[in-house]
mmCIF file of C-alpha atoms and ligand atoms in Angstrom:
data_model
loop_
_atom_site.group_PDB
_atom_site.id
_atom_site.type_symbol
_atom_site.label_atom_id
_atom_site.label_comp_id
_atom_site.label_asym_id
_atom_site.label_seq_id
_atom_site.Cartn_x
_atom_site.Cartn_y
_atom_site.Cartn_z
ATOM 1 C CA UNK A 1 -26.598 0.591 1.782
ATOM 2 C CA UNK A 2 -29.080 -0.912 -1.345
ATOM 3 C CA UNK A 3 -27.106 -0.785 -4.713
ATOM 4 C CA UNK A 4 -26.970 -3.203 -7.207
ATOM 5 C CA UNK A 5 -24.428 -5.151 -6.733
ATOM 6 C CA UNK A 6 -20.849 -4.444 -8.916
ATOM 7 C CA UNK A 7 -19.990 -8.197 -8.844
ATOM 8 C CA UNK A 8 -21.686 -11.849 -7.978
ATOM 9 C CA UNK A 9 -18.675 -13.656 -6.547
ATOM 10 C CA UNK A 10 -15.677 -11.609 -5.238
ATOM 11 C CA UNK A 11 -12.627 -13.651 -3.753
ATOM 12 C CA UNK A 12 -9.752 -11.944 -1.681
ATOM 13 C CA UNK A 13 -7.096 -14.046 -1.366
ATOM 14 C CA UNK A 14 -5.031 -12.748 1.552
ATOM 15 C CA UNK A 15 -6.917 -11.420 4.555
ATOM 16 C CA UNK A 16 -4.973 -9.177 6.009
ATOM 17 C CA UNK A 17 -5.248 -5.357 6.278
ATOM 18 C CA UNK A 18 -6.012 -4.487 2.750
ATOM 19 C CA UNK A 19 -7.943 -7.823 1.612
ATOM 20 C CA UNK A 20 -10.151 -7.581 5.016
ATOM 21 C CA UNK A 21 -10.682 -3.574 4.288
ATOM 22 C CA UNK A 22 -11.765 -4.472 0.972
ATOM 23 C CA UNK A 23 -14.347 -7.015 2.393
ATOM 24 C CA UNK A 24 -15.418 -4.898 4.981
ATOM 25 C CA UNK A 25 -16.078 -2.020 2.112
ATOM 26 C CA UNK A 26 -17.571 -4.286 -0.335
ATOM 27 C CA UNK A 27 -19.554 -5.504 2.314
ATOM 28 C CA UNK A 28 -20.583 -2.373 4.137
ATOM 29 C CA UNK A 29 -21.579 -1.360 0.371
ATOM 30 C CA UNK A 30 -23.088 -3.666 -1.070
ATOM 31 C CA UNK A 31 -20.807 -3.881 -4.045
ATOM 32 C CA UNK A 32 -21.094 -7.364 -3.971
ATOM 33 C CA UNK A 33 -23.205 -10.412 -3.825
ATOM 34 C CA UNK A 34 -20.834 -13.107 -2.335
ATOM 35 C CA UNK A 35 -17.638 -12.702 -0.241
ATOM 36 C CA UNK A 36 -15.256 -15.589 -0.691
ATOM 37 C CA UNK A 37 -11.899 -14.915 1.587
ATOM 38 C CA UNK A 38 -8.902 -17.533 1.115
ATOM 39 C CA UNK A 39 -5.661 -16.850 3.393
ATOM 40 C CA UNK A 40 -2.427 -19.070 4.259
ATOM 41 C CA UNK A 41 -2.629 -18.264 7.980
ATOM 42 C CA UNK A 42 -4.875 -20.551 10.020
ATOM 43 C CA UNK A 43 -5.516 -17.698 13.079
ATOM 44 C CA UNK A 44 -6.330 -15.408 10.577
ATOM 45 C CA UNK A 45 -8.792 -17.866 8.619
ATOM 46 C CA UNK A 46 -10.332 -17.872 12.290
ATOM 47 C CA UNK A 47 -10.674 -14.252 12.644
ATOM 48 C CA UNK A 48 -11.982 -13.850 9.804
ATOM 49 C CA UNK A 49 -14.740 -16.076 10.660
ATOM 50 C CA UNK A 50 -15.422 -14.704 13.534
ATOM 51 C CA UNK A 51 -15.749 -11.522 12.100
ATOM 52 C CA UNK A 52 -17.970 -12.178 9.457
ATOM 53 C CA UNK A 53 -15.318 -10.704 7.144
ATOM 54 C CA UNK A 54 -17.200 -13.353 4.197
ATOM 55 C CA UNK A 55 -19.840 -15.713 3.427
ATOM 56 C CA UNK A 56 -16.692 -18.421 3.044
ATOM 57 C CA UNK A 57 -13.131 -18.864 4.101
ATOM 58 C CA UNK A 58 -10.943 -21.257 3.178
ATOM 59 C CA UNK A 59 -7.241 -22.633 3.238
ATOM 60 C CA UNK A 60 -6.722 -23.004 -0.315
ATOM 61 C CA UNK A 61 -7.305 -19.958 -2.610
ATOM 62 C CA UNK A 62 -8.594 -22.012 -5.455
ATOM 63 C CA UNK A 63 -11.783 -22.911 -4.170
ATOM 64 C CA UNK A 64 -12.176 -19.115 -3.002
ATOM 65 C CA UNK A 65 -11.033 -18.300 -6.812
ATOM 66 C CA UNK A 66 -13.478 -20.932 -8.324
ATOM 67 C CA UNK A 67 -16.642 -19.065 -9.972
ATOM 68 C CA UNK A 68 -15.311 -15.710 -8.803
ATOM 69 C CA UNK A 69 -16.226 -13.277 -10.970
ATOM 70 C CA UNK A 70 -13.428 -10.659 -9.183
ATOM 71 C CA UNK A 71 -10.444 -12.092 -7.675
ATOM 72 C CA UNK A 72 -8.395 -9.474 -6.009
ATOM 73 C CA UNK A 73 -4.430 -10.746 -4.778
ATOM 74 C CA UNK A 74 -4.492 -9.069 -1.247
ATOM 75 C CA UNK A 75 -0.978 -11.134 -0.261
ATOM 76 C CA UNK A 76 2.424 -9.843 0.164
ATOM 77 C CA UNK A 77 4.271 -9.370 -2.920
ATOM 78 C CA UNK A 78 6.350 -11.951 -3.144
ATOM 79 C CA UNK A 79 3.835 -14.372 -2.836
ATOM 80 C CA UNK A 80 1.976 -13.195 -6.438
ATOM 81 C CA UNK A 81 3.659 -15.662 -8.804
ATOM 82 C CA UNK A 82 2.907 -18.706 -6.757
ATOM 83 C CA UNK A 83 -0.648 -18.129 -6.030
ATOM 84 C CA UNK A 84 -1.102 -17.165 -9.474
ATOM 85 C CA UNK A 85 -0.046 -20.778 -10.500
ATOM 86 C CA UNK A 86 -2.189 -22.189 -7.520
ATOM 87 C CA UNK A 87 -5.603 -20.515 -8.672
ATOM 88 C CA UNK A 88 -5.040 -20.301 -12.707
ATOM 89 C CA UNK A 89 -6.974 -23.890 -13.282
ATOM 90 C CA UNK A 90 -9.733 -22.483 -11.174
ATOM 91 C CA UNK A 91 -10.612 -19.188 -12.804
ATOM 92 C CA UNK A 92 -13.336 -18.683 -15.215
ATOM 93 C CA UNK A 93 -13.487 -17.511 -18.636
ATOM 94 C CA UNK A 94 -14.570 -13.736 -18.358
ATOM 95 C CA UNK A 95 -12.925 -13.543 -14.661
ATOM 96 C CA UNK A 96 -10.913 -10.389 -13.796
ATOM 97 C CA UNK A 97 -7.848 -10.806 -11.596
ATOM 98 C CA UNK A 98 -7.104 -7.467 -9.696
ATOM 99 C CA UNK A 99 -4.422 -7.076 -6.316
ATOM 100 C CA UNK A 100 -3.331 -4.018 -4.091
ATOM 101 C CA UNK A 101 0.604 -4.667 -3.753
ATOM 102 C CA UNK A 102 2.295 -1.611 -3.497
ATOM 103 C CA UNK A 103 5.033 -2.277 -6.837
ATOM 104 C CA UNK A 104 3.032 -3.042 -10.307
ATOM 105 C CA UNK A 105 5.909 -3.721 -12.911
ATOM 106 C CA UNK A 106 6.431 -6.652 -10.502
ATOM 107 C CA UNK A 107 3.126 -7.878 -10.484
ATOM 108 C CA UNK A 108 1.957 -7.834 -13.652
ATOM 109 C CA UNK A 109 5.806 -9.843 -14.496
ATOM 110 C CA UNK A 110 4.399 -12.788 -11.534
ATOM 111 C CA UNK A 111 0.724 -12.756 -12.450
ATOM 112 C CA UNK A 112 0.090 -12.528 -16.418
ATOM 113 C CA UNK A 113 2.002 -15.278 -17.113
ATOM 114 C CA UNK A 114 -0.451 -17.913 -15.274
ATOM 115 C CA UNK A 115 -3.250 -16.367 -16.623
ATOM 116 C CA UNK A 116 -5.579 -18.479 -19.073
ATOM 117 C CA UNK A 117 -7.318 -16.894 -21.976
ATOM 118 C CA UNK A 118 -10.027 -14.736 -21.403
ATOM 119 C CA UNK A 119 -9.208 -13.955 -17.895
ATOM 120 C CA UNK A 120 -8.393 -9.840 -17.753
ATOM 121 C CA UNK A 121 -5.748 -8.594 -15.677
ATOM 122 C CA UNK A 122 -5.879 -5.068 -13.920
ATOM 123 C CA UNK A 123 -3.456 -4.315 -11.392
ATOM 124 C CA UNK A 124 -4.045 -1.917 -8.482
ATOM 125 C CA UNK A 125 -3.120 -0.077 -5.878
ATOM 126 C CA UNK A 126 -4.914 1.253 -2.999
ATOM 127 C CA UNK A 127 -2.503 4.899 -1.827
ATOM 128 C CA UNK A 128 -4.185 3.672 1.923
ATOM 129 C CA UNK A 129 -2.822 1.788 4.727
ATOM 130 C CA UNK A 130 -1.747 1.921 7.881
ATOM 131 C CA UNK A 131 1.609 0.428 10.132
ATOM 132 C CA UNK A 132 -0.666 -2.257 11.180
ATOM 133 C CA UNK A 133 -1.233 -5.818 9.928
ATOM 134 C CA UNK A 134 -3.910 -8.728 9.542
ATOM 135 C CA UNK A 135 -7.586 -8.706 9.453
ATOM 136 C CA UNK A 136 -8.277 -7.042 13.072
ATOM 137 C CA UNK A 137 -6.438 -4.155 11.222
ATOM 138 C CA UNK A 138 -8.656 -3.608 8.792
ATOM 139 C CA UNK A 139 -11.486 -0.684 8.461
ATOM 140 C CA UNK A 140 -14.243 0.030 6.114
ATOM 141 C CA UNK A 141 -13.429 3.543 5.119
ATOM 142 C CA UNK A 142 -9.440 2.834 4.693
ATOM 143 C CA UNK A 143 -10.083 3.841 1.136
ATOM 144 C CA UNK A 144 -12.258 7.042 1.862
ATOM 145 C CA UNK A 145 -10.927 10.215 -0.540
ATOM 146 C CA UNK A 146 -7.543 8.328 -1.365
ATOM 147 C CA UNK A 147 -6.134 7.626 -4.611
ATOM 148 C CA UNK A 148 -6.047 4.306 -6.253
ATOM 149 C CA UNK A 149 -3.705 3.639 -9.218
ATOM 150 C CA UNK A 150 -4.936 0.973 -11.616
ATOM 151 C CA UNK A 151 -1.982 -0.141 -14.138
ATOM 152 C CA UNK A 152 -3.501 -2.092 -16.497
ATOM 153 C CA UNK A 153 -0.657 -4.043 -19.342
ATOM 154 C CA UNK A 154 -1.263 -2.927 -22.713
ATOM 155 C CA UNK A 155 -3.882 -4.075 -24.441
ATOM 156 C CA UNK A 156 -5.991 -4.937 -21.214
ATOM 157 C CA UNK A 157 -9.803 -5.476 -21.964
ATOM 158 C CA UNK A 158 -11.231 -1.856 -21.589
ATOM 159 C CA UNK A 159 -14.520 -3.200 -19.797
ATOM 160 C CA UNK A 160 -12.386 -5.114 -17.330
ATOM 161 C CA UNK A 161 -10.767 -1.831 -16.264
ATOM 162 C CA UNK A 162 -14.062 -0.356 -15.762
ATOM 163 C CA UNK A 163 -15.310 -2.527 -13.913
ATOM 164 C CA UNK A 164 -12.166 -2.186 -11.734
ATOM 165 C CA UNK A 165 -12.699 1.417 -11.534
ATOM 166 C CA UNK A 166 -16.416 1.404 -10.621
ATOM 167 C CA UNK A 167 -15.623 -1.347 -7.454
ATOM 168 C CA UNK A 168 -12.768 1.336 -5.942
ATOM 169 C CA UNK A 169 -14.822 4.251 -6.664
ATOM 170 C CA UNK A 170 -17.663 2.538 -4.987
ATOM 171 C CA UNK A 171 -15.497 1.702 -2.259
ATOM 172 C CA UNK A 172 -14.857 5.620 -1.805
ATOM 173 C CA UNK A 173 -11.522 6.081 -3.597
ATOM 174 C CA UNK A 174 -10.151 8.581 -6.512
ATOM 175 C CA UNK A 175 -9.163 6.094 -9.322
ATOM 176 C CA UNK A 176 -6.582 7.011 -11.773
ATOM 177 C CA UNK A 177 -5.223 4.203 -14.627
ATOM 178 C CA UNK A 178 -1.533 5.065 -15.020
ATOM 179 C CA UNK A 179 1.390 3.505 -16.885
ATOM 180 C CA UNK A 180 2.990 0.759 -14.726
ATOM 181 C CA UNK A 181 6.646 1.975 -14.815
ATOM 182 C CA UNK A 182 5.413 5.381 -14.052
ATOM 183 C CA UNK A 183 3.272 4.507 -10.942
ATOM 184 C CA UNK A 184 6.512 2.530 -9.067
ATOM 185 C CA UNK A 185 8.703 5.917 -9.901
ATOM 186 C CA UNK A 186 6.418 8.097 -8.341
ATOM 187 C CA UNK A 187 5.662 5.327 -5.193
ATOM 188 C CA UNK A 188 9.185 4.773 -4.946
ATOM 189 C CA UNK A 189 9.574 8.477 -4.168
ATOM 190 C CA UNK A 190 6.494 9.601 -2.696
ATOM 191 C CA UNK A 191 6.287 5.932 -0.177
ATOM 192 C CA UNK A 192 9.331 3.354 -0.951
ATOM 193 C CA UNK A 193 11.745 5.636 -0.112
ATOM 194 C CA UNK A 194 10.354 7.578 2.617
ATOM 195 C CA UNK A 195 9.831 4.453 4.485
ATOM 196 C CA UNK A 196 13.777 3.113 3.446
ATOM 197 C CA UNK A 197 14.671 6.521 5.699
ATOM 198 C CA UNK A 198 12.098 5.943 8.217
ATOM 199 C CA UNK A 199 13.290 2.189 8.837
ATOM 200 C CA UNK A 200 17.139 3.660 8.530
ATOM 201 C CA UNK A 201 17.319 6.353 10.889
ATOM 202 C CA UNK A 202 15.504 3.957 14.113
ATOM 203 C CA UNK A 203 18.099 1.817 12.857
ATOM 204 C CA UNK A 204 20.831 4.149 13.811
ATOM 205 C CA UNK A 205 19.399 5.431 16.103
ATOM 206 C CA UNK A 206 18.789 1.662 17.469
ATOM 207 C CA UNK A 207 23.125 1.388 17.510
ATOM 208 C CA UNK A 208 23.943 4.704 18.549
ATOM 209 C CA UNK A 209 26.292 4.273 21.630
ATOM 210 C CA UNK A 210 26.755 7.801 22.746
ATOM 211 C CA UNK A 211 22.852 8.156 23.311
ATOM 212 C CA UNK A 212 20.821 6.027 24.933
ATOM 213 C CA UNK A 213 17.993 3.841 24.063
ATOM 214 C CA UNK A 214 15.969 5.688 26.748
ATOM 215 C CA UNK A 215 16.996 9.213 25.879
ATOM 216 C CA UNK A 216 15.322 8.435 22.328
ATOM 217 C CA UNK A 217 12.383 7.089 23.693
ATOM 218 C CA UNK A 218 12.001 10.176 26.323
ATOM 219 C CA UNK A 219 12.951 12.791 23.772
ATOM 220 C CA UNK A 220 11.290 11.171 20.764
ATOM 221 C CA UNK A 221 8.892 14.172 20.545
ATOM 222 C CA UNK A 222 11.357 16.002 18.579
ATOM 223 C CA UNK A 223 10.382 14.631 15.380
ATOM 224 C CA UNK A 224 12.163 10.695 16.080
ATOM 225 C CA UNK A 225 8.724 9.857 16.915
ATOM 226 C CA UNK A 226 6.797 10.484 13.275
ATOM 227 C CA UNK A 227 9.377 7.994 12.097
ATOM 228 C CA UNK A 228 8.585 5.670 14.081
ATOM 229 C CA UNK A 229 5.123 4.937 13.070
ATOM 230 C CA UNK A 230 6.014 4.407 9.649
ATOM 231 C CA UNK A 231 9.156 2.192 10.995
ATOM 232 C CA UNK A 232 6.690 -0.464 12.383
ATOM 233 C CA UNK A 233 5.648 -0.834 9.185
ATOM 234 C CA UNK A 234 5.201 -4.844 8.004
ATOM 235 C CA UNK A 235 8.389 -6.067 7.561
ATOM 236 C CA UNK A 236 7.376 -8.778 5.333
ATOM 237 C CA UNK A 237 5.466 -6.503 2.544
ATOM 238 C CA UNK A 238 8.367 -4.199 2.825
ATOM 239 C CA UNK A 239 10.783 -6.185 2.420
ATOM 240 C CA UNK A 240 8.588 -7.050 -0.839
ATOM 241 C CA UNK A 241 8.468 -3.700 -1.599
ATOM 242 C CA UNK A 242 12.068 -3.431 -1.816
ATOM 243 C CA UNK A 243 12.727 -6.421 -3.553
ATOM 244 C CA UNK A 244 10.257 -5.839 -6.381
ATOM 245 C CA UNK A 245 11.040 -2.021 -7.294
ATOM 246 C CA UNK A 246 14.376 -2.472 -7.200
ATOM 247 C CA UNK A 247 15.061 -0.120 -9.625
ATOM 248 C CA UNK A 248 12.923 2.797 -8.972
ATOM 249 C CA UNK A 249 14.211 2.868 -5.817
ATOM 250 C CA UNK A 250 17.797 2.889 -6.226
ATOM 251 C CA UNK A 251 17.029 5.754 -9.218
ATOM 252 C CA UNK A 252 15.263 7.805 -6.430
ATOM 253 C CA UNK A 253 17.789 6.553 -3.642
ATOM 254 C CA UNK A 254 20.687 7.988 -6.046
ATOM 255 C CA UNK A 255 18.989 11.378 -6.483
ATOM 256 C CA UNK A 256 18.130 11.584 -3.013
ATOM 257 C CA UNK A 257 21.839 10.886 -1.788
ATOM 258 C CA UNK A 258 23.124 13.347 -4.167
ATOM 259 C CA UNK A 259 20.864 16.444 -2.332
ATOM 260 C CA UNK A 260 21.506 14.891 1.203
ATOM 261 C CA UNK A 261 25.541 15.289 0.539
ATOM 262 C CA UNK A 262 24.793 19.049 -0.782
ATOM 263 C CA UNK A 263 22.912 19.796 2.595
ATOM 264 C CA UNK A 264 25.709 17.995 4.434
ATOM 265 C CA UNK A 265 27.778 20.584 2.751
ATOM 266 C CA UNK A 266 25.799 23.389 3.542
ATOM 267 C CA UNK A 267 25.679 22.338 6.693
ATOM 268 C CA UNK A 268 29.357 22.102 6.742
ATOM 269 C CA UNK A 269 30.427 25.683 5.100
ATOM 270 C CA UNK A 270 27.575 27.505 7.063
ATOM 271 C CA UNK A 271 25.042 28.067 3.816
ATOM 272 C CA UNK A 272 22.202 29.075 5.755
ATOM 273 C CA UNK A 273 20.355 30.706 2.989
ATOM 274 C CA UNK A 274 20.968 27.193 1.151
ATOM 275 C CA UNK A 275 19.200 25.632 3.899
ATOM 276 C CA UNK A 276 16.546 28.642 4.268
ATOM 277 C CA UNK A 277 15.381 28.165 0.820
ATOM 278 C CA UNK A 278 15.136 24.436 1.305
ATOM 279 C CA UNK A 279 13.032 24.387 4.079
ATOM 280 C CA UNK A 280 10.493 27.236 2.449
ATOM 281 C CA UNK A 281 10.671 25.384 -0.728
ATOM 282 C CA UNK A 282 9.197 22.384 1.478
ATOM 283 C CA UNK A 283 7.058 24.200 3.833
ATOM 284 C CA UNK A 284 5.353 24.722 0.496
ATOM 285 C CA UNK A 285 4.751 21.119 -0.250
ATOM 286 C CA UNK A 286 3.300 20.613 3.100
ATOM 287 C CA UNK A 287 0.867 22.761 2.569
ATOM 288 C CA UNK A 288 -0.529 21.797 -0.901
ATOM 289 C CA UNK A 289 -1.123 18.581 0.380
ATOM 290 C CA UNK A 290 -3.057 19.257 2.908
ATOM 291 C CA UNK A 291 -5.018 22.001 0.864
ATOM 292 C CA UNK A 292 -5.278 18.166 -1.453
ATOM 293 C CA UNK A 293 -6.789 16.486 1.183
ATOM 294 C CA UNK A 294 -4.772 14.365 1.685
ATOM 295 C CA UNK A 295 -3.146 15.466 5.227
ATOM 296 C CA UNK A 296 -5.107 17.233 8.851
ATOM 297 C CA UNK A 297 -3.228 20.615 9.111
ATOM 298 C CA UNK A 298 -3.996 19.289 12.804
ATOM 299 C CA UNK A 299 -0.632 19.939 14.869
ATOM 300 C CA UNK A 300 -1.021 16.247 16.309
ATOM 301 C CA UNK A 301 -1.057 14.619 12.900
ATOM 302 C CA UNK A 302 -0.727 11.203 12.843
ATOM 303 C CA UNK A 303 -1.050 10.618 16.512
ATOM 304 C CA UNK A 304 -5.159 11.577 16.961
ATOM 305 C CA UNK A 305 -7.336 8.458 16.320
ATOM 306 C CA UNK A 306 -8.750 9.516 13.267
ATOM 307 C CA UNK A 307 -5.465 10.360 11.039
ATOM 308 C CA UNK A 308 -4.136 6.708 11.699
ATOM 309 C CA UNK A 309 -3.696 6.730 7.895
ATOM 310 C CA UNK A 310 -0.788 6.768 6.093
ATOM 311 C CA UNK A 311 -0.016 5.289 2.394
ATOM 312 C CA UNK A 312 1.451 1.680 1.131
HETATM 313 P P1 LIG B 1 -1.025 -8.276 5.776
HETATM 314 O O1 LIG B 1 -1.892 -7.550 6.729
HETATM 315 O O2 LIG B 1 0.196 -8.979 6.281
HETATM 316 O O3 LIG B 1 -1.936 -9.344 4.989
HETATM 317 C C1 LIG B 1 -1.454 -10.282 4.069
HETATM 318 C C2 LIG B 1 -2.195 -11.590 4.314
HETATM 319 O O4 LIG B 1 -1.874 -12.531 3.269
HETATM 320 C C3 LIG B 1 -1.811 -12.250 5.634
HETATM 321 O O5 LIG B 1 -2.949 -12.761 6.274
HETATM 322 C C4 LIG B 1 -0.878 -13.359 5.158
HETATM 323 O O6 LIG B 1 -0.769 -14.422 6.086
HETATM 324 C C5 LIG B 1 -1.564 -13.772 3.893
HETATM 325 N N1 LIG B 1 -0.730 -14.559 2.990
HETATM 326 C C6 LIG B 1 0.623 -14.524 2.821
HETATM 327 N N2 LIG B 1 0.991 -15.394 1.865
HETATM 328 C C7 LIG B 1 -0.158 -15.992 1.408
HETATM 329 C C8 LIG B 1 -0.435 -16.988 0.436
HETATM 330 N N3 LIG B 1 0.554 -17.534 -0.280
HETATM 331 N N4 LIG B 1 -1.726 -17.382 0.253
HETATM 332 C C9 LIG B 1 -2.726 -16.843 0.974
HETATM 333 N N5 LIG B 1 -2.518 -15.899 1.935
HETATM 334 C C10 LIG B 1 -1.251 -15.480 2.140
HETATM 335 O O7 LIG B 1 -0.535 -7.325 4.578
HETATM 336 P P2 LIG B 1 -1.251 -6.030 3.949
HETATM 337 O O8 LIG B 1 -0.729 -4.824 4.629
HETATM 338 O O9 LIG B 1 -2.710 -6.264 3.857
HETATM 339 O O10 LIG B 1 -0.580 -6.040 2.497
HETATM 340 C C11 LIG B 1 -1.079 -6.855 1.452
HETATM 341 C C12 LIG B 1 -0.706 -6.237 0.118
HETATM 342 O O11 LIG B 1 -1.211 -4.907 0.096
HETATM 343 C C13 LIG B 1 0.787 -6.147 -0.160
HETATM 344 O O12 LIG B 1 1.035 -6.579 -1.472
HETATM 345 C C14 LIG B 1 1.100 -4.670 -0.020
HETATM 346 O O13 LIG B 1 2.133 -4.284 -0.927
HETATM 347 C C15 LIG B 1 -0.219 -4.019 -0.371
HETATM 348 N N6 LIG B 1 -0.484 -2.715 0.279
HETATM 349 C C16 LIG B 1 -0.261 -2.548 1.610
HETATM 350 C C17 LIG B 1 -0.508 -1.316 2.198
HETATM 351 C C18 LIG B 1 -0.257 -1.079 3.671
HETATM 352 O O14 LIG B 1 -0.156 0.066 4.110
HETATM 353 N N7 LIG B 1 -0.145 -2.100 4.477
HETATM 354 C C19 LIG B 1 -1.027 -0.256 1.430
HETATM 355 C C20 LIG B 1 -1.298 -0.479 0.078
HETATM 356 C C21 LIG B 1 -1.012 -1.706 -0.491
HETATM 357 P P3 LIG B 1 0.561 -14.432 7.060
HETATM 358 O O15 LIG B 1 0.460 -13.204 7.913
HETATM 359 O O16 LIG B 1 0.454 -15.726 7.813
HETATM 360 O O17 LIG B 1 1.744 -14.388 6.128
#
């Protein structure tokens, strides 16, 4: 595609699904002029190389940082603060220091504070991914019709956040700026927690002793299976997940527990119109967001090739 491009220099520091999705979009589209990856993981440094994910790759993220005029944090979460540190004497006056994790009060508490004068910070958040990891994992179109949440702090530079917006719209995506504490309440609810259940109920189902492993497996069509995918999720960025919005989630977990114990008690006392109006109430969800866009109202979904994606 011939467009002028958004930036000169973009690093991505962390090629893994996200960072090498970015490149691949940026590339595919020309949003950029120069692609400069930096990762911590010498395999996939290689890969990357091999598939001209960039025009450079290296092992330290300052000299992909150096004269990059967009420098986009594509690592797990927990690894924000010290990278931030690493790449700070390397940045350029003007620069603008972006990311994807999945929490943003977190991030903008490990990156501002490294951050020299006249650098912009915008955090942001691709609402794509998939249950896969690294830079084989990673697709051009990831960000296709899905949301991304910029949360810049206040008083962020307006043209910074701009030209933030412009690079994911490019790349395809609905952008929305929204308040930092707000966006890791609604992810903690709409993604943080839905994964906490997805990873818990393998797990018991993982220690069950009455049922066996290979009756789950063989009658995992029953809905077991949907859980699954999202319980293969990377358990390094979700651990970092849970770690970083602490709070949101245990707000949401709290609220959640609450209505689970008032089912269990329907359940218990034989409330079927309880449970009835639950389950319409629901249906109704379902189907708003897939008249959104945002789901296939394909009975398969999730398993056909094309609706491998799910959100981070
Ligand atoms: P990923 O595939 O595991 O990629 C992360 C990459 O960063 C890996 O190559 C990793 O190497 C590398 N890395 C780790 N520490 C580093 C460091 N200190 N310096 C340089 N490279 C380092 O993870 P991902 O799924 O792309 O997730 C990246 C970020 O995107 C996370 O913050 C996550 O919250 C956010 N996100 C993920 C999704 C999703 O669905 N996956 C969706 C939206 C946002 P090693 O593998 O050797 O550690």
């Amino acid at each position: 595609m011939s467009r002028q491009p958004l930036f000169d220099r973009l690093a991505i520091i962390g090629i893994g699904l996200i960072g090498s999705s970015v490149a691949r979009a940026a590339r595919e589209r020309g949003l950029v002029r120069q692609i400069a990856i930096a990762d911590a993981s010498e395999q996939h440094r290689q890969d990357a190389a091999r598939l001209q994910l960039g025009d450079e790759v290296h092992a330290d993220a300052a000299e992909a940082a150096r004269d990059a005029d967009l420098i986009m944090f594509c690592v797990p979460l927990g690894a924000n603060a010290a990278v931030a540190a690493h790449v700070a004497p390397a940045l350029k006056p003007g620069a603008i220091v972006s990311d994807v994790g999945s929490c943003k009060q977190a991030v903008i508490r490990d990156i501002a504070p490294h951050l020299p004068a006249g650098v912009h910070l915008v955090p942001g958040h691709p609402v794509a991914g998939t249950e896969h990891s690294g830079p084989k994992a990673g697709f051009a179109s990831l960000f296709e019709n899905r949301w991304c949440i910029l949360t810049p702090p206040p008083g962020a530079d307006a043209r910074a956040v701009e030209a933030v917006k412009a690079f994911w719209a490019a790349c395809g995506s609905k952008v929305e700026v929204m308040e930092p504490r707000h966006h890791d309440l609604v992810l903690a609810i709409t993604s943080h927690v839905p994964h906490l259940i997805a990873y818990n109920i393998v797990g018991t189902a993982d220690d069950l002793e009455t049922v066996t492993e290979g009756e789950v497996i063989k009658y995992s069509a029953g809905g077991f299976r949907d859980f699954t995918r999202i319980a293969a999720s990377d358990p390094t960025m979700w651990r970092d997940v849970f770690l970083n919005n602490k709070e949101a989630v245990l707000e949401m977990l709290g609220r959640f527990t609450e209505d689970l114990i008032a089912l269990q008690r329907a359940i218990r006392w034989g409330e079927g119109d309880t449970l009835f109006n639950l389950f319409t109430r629901t249906r109704a969800i379902r189907r708003a967001i897939i008249d959104a866009g945002q789901e296939t109202a394909a009975p398969d979904f999730g398993r056909s090739p094309a609706a491998g994606k799910s959100e981070g």
